[in-house]
Short mmCIF file of C-alpha atoms in Angstrom, two decimals:
data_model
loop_
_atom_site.label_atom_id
_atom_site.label_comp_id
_atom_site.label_asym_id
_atom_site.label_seq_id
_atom_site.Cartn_x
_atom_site.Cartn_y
_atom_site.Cartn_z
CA UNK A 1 4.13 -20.55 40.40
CA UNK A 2 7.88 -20.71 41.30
CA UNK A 3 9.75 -23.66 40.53
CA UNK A 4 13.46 -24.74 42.18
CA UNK A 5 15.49 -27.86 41.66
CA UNK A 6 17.30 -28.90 44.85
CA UNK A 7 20.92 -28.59 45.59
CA UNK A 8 23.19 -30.94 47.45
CA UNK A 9 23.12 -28.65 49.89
CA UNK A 10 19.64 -27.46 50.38
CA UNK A 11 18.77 -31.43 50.26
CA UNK A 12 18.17 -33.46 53.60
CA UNK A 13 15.47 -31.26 54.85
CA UNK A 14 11.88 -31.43 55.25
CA UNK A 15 9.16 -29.38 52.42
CA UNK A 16 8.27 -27.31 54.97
CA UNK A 17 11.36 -26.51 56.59
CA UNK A 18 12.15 -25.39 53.11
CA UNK A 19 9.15 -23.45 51.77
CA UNK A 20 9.22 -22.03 55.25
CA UNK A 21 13.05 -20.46 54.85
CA UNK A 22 12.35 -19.69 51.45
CA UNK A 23 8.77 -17.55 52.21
CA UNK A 24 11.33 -16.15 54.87
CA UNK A 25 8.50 -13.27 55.84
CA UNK A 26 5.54 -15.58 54.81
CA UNK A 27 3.27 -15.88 58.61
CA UNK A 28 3.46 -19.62 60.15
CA UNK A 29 0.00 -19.81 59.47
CA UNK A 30 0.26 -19.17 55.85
CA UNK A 31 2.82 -22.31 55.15
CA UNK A 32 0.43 -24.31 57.12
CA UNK A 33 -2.16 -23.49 54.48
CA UNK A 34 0.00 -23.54 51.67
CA UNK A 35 0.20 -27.67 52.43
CA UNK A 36 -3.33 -28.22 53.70
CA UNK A 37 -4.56 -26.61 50.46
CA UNK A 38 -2.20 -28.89 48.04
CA UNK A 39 0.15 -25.90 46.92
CA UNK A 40 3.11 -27.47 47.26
CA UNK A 41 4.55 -30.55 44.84
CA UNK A 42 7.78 -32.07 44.43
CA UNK A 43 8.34 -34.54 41.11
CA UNK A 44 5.00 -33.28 40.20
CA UNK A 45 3.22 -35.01 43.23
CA UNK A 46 1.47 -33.51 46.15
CA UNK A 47 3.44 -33.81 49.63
CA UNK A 48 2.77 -33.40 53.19
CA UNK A 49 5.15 -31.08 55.85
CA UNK A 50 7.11 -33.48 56.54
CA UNK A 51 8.32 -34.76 53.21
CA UNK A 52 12.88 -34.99 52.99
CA UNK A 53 14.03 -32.93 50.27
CA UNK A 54 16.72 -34.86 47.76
CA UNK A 55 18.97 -33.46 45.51
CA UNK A 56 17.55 -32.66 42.37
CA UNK A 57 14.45 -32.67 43.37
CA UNK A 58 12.05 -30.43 41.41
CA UNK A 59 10.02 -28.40 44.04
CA UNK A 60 7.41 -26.31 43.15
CA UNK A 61 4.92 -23.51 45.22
CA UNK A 62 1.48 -22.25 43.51
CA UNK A 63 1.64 -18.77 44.55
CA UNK A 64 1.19 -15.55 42.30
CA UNK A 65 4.41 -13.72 41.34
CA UNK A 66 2.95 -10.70 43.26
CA UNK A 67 2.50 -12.78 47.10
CA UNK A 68 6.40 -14.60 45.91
CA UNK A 69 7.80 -11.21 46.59
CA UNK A 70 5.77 -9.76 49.19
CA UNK A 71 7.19 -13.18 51.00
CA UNK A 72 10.80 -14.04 50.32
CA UNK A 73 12.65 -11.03 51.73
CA UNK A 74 16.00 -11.74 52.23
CA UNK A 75 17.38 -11.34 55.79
CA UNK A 76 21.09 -8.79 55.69
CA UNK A 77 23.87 -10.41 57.15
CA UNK A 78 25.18 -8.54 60.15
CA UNK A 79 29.25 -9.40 60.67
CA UNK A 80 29.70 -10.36 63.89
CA UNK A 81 32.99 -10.55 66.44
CA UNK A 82 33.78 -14.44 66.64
CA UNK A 83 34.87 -14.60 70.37
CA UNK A 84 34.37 -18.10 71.12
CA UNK A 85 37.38 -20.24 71.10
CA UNK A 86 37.64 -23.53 68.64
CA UNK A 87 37.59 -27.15 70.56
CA UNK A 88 37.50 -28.90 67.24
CA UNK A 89 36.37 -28.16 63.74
CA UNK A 90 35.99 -30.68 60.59
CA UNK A 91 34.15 -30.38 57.36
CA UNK A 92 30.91 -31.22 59.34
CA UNK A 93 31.24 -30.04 62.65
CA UNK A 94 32.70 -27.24 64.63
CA UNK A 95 32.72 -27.34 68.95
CA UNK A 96 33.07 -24.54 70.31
CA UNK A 97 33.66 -23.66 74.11
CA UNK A 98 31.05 -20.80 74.64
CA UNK A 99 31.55 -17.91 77.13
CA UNK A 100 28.57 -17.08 79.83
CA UNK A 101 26.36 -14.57 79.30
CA UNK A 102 26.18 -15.32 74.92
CA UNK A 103 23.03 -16.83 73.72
CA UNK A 104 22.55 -19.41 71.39
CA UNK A 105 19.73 -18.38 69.49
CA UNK A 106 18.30 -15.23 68.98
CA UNK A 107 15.38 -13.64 70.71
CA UNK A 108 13.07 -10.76 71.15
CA UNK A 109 16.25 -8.68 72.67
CA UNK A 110 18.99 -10.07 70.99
CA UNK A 111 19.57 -10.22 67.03
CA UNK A 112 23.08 -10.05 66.60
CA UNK A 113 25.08 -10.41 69.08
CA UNK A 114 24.76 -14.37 69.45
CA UNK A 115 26.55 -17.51 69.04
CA UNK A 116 24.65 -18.49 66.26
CA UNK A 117 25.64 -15.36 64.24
CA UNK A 118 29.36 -15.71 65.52
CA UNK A 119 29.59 -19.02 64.20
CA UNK A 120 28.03 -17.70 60.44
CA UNK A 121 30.12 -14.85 60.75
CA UNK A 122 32.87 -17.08 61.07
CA UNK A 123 32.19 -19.64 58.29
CA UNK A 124 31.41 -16.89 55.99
CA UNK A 125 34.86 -15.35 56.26
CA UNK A 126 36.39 -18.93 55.64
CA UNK A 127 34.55 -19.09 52.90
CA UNK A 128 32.91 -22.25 53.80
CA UNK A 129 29.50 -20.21 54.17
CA UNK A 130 27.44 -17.80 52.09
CA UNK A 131 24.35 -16.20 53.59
CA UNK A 132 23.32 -15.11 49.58
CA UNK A 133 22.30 -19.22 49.57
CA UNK A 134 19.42 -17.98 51.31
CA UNK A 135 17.78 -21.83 50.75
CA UNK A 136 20.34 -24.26 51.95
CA UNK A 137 21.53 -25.27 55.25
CA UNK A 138 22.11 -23.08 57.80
CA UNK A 139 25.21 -23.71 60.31
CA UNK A 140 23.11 -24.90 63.50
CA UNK A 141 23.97 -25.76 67.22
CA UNK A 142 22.75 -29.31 67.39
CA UNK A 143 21.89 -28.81 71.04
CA UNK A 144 21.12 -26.44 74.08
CA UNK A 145 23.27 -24.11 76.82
CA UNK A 146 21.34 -21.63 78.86
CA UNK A 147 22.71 -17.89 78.42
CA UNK A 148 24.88 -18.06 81.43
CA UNK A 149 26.04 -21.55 81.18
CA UNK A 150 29.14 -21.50 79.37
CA UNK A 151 30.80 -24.44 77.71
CA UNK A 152 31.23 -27.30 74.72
CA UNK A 153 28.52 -26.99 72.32
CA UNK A 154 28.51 -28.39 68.88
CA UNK A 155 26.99 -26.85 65.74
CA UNK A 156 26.91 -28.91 62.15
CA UNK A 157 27.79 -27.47 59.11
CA UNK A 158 25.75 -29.79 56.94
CA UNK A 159 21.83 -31.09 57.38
CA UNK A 160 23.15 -34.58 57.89
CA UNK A 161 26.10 -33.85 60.43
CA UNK A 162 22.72 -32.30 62.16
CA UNK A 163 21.00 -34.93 62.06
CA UNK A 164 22.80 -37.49 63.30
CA UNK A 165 24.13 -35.34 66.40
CA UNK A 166 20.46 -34.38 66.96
CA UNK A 167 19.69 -37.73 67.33
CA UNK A 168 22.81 -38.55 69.61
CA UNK A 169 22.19 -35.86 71.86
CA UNK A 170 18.36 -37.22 71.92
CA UNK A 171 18.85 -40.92 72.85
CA UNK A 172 22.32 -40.27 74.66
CA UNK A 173 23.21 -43.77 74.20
CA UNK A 174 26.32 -43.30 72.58
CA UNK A 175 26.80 -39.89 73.71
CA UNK A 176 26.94 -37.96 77.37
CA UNK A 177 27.61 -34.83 78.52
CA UNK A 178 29.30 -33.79 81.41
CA UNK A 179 28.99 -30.53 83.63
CA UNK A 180 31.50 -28.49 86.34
CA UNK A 181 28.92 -26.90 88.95
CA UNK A 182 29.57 -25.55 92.24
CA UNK A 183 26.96 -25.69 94.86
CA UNK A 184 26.21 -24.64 98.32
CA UNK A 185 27.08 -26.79 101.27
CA UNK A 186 29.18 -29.59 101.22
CA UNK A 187 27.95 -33.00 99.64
CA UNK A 188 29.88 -35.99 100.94
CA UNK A 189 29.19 -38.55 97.95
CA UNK A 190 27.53 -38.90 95.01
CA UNK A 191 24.02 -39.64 93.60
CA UNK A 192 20.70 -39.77 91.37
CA UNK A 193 18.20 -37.25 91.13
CA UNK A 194 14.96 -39.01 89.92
CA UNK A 195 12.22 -36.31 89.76
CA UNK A 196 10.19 -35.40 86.82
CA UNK A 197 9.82 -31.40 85.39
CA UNK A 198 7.52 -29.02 84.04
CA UNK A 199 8.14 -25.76 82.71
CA UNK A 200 6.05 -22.66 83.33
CA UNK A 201 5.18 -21.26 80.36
CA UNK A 202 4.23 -17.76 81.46
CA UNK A 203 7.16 -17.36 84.03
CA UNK A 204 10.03 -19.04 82.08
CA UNK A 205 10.17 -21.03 85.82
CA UNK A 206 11.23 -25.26 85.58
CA UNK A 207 9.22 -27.11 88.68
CA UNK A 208 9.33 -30.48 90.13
CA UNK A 209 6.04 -32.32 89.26
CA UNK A 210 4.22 -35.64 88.76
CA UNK A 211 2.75 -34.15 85.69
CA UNK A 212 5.80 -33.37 83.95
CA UNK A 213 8.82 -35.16 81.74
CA UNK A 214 11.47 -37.83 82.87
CA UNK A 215 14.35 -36.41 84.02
CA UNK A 216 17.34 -37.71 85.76
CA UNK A 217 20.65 -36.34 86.81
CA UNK A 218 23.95 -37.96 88.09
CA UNK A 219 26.30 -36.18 90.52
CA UNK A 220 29.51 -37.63 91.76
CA UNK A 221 32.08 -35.02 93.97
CA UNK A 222 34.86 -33.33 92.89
CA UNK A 223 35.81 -31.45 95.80
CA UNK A 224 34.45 -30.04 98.82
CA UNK A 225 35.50 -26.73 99.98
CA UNK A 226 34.74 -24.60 102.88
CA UNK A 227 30.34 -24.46 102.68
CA UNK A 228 31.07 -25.26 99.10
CA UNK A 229 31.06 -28.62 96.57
CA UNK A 230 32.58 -28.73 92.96
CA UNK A 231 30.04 -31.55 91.45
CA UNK A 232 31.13 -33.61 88.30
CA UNK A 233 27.21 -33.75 86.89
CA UNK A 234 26.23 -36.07 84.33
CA UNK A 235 22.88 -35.62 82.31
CA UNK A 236 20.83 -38.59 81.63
CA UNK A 237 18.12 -36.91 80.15
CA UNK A 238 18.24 -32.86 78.93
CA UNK A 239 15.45 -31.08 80.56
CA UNK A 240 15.44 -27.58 80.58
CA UNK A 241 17.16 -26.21 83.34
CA UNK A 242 17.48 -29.86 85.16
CA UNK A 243 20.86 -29.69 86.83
CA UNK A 244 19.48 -26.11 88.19
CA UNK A 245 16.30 -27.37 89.14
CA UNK A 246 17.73 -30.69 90.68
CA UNK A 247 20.40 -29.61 92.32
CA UNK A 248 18.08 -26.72 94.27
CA UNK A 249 15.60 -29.21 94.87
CA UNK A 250 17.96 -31.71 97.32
CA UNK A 251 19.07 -27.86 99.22
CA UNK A 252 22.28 -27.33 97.23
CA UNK A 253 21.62 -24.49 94.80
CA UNK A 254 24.26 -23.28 92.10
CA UNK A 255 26.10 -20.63 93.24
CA UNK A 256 25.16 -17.97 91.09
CA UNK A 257 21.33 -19.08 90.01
CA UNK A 258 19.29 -16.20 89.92
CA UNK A 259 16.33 -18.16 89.11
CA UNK A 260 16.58 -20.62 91.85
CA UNK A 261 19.68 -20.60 93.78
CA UNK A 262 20.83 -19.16 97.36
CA UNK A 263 20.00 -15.32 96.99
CA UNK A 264 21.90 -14.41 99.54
CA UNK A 265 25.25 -16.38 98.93
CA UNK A 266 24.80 -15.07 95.31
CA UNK A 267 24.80 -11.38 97.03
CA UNK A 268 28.16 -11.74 98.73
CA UNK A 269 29.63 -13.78 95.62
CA UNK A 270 28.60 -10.37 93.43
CA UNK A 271 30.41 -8.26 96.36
CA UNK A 272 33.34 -10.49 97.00
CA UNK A 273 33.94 -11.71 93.14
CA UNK A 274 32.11 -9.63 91.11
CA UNK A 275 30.98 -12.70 90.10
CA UNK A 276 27.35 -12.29 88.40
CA UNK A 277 26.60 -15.23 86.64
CA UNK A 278 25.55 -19.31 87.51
CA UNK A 279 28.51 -21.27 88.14
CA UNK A 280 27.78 -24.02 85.79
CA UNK A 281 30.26 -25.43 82.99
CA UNK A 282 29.44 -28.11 80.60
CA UNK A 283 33.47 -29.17 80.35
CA UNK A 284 32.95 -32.50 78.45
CA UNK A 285 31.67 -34.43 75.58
CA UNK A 286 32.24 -38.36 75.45
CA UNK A 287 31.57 -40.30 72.39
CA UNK A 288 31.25 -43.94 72.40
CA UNK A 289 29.83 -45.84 69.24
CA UNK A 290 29.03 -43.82 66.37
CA UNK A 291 28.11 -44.70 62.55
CA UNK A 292 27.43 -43.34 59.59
CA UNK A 293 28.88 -40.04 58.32
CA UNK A 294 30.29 -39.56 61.95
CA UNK A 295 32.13 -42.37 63.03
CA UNK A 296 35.19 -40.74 63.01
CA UNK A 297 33.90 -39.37 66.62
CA UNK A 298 33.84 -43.29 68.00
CA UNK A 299 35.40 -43.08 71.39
CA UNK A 300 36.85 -39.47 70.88
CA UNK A 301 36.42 -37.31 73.98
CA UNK A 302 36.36 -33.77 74.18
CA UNK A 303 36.60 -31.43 77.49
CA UNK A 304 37.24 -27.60 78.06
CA UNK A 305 38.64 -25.84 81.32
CA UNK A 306 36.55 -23.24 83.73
CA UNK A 307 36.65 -19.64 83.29
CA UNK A 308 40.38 -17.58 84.96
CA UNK A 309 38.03 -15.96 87.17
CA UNK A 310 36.16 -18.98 88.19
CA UNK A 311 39.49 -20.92 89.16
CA UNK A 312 40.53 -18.18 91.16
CA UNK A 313 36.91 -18.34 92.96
CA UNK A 314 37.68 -22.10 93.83
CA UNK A 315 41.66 -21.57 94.58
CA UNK A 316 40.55 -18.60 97.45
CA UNK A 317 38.56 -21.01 99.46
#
């Protein structure tokens, strides 16, 4: 049996999120059973997954000393080159303007050389971060940009700050988000997009259909250039790959989108530009309302330009 008492700073999170970090090579399906099965108590009573964590909490897992270190390996820190550039940074948050072509998270590819791992690398050499507090609260994005989408993105440096922008970016009612994307052909005025999504599972592929979740997306126009429209896009709901998905489905494609964009205008922007990515820039953050720990963000507004090469794309037409 291993008992731990809860820090500040491991507090604010569910049981299971916990056990789960701290059994760090423990299988999914092992946690799972580690609850069903009444191995887990905290304050000497038996909880469920999705019991909070407080400090001082007394948290303890039946498991033999033997299966304790077969699970909790701890994961090496790899440094990492911090190459985004700073929007804004408090004691609870940090936005960042993210380059194209940097993922978030990590995947199957890609263990290091992420945003994620920037931003820890980061922290850790301010000191405000060490990855030997293998238990407590991770720096985390608090919401989603595809790989080639570059842009504002915020990560919280505490469970709370997390929580609360979580929960912003979920209801977006005192929160929206702004993106720069230009398109193919010229749109004279703005609109609403209106058309529900699924995602493909086993292609990675976002479709319009009946079946799938709410999503809408605002457009107003920036500029129209030669063939070409810079659209101010604002999200009302955050679908996965919805402005893409939208925009392509009303014939005006992001220039750029190798999933579903113009293949042949992408071509001759690779040729002409050596430009190989989707041109598609989330440039602002607009806070209305906000309480709690974060209302120091009420009405505070936050925006970040386009790439050099991308203004010179638009100033050449």
């Amino acid at each position: 049996m291993k008992e731990i008492t809860i820090t500040e700073l491991e507090a604010r999170q569910t049981a299971f999120k916990y056990v789960k970090k701290y059994l760090s090579d423990a299988p999914l399906g092992f946690i799972e059973k580690l609850f069903r099965k009444k191995d887990v108590k905290v304050n000497g009573h038996w909880v469920d997954k999705s019991f909070i964590l407080n400090t001082n909490d007394v948290l303890r897992i039946y498991l033999k000393d033997e299966q304790l270190e077969d699970f909790k390996k701890h994961k090496a820190y790899v440094p990492t080159n911090f190459t985004a550039s700073i929007i804004y940074e408090d004691d609870n948050l940090l936005i960042l303007n993210k380059e194209k072509g940097i993922l978030v998270h990590e995947d199957k590819n890609e263990k290091v050389r992420t945003l994620s791992n920037q931003v820890i690398s980061y922290l850790t050499n301010k000191g405000e971060y060490s990855s030997l507090n293998v238990n407590g609260f991770t720096p985390a994005p608090c919401h989603r940009l595809d790989r080639n989408t570059s842009g504002l993105i915020v990560f919280a440096k505490n469970m709370e700050s997390l929580q609360i922008m979580e929960e912003l970016f979920k209801e977006k009612n005192e929160l929206d988000k702004y993106y720069l994307a230009l398109v193919v052909g010229e749109i004279k005025k703005g609109g609403t997009i209106n058309a529900p999504l699924k995602k493909d599972a086993s292609t990675g592929r976002v479709k319009i259909d009946s079946t799938g979740k709410t999503a809408i997306t605002e457009y107003s126009v920036k500029k129209n250039y030669n063939g070409y429209t810079l659209l101010d896009v604002h999200l009302i709901t955050g679908r996965t790959h919805q402005i893409r998905v939208h925009l392509a489905s009303i014939d005006h494609p992001v220039i750029g989108d190798a999933k579903y964009g113009n293949f042949k205008l992408n071509h001759e922007f690779k040729n002409k530009y050596k430009y190989e990515t989707q041109f598609l820039h989330a440039y602002k953050l607009v806070f209305y309302t906000i309480s709690g720990k974060l209302s120091y963000l009420s009405n505070k507004i936050f925006t970040s330009e386009l790439n050099d090469k991308e203004k010179t794309i638009l100033a050449s037409f």
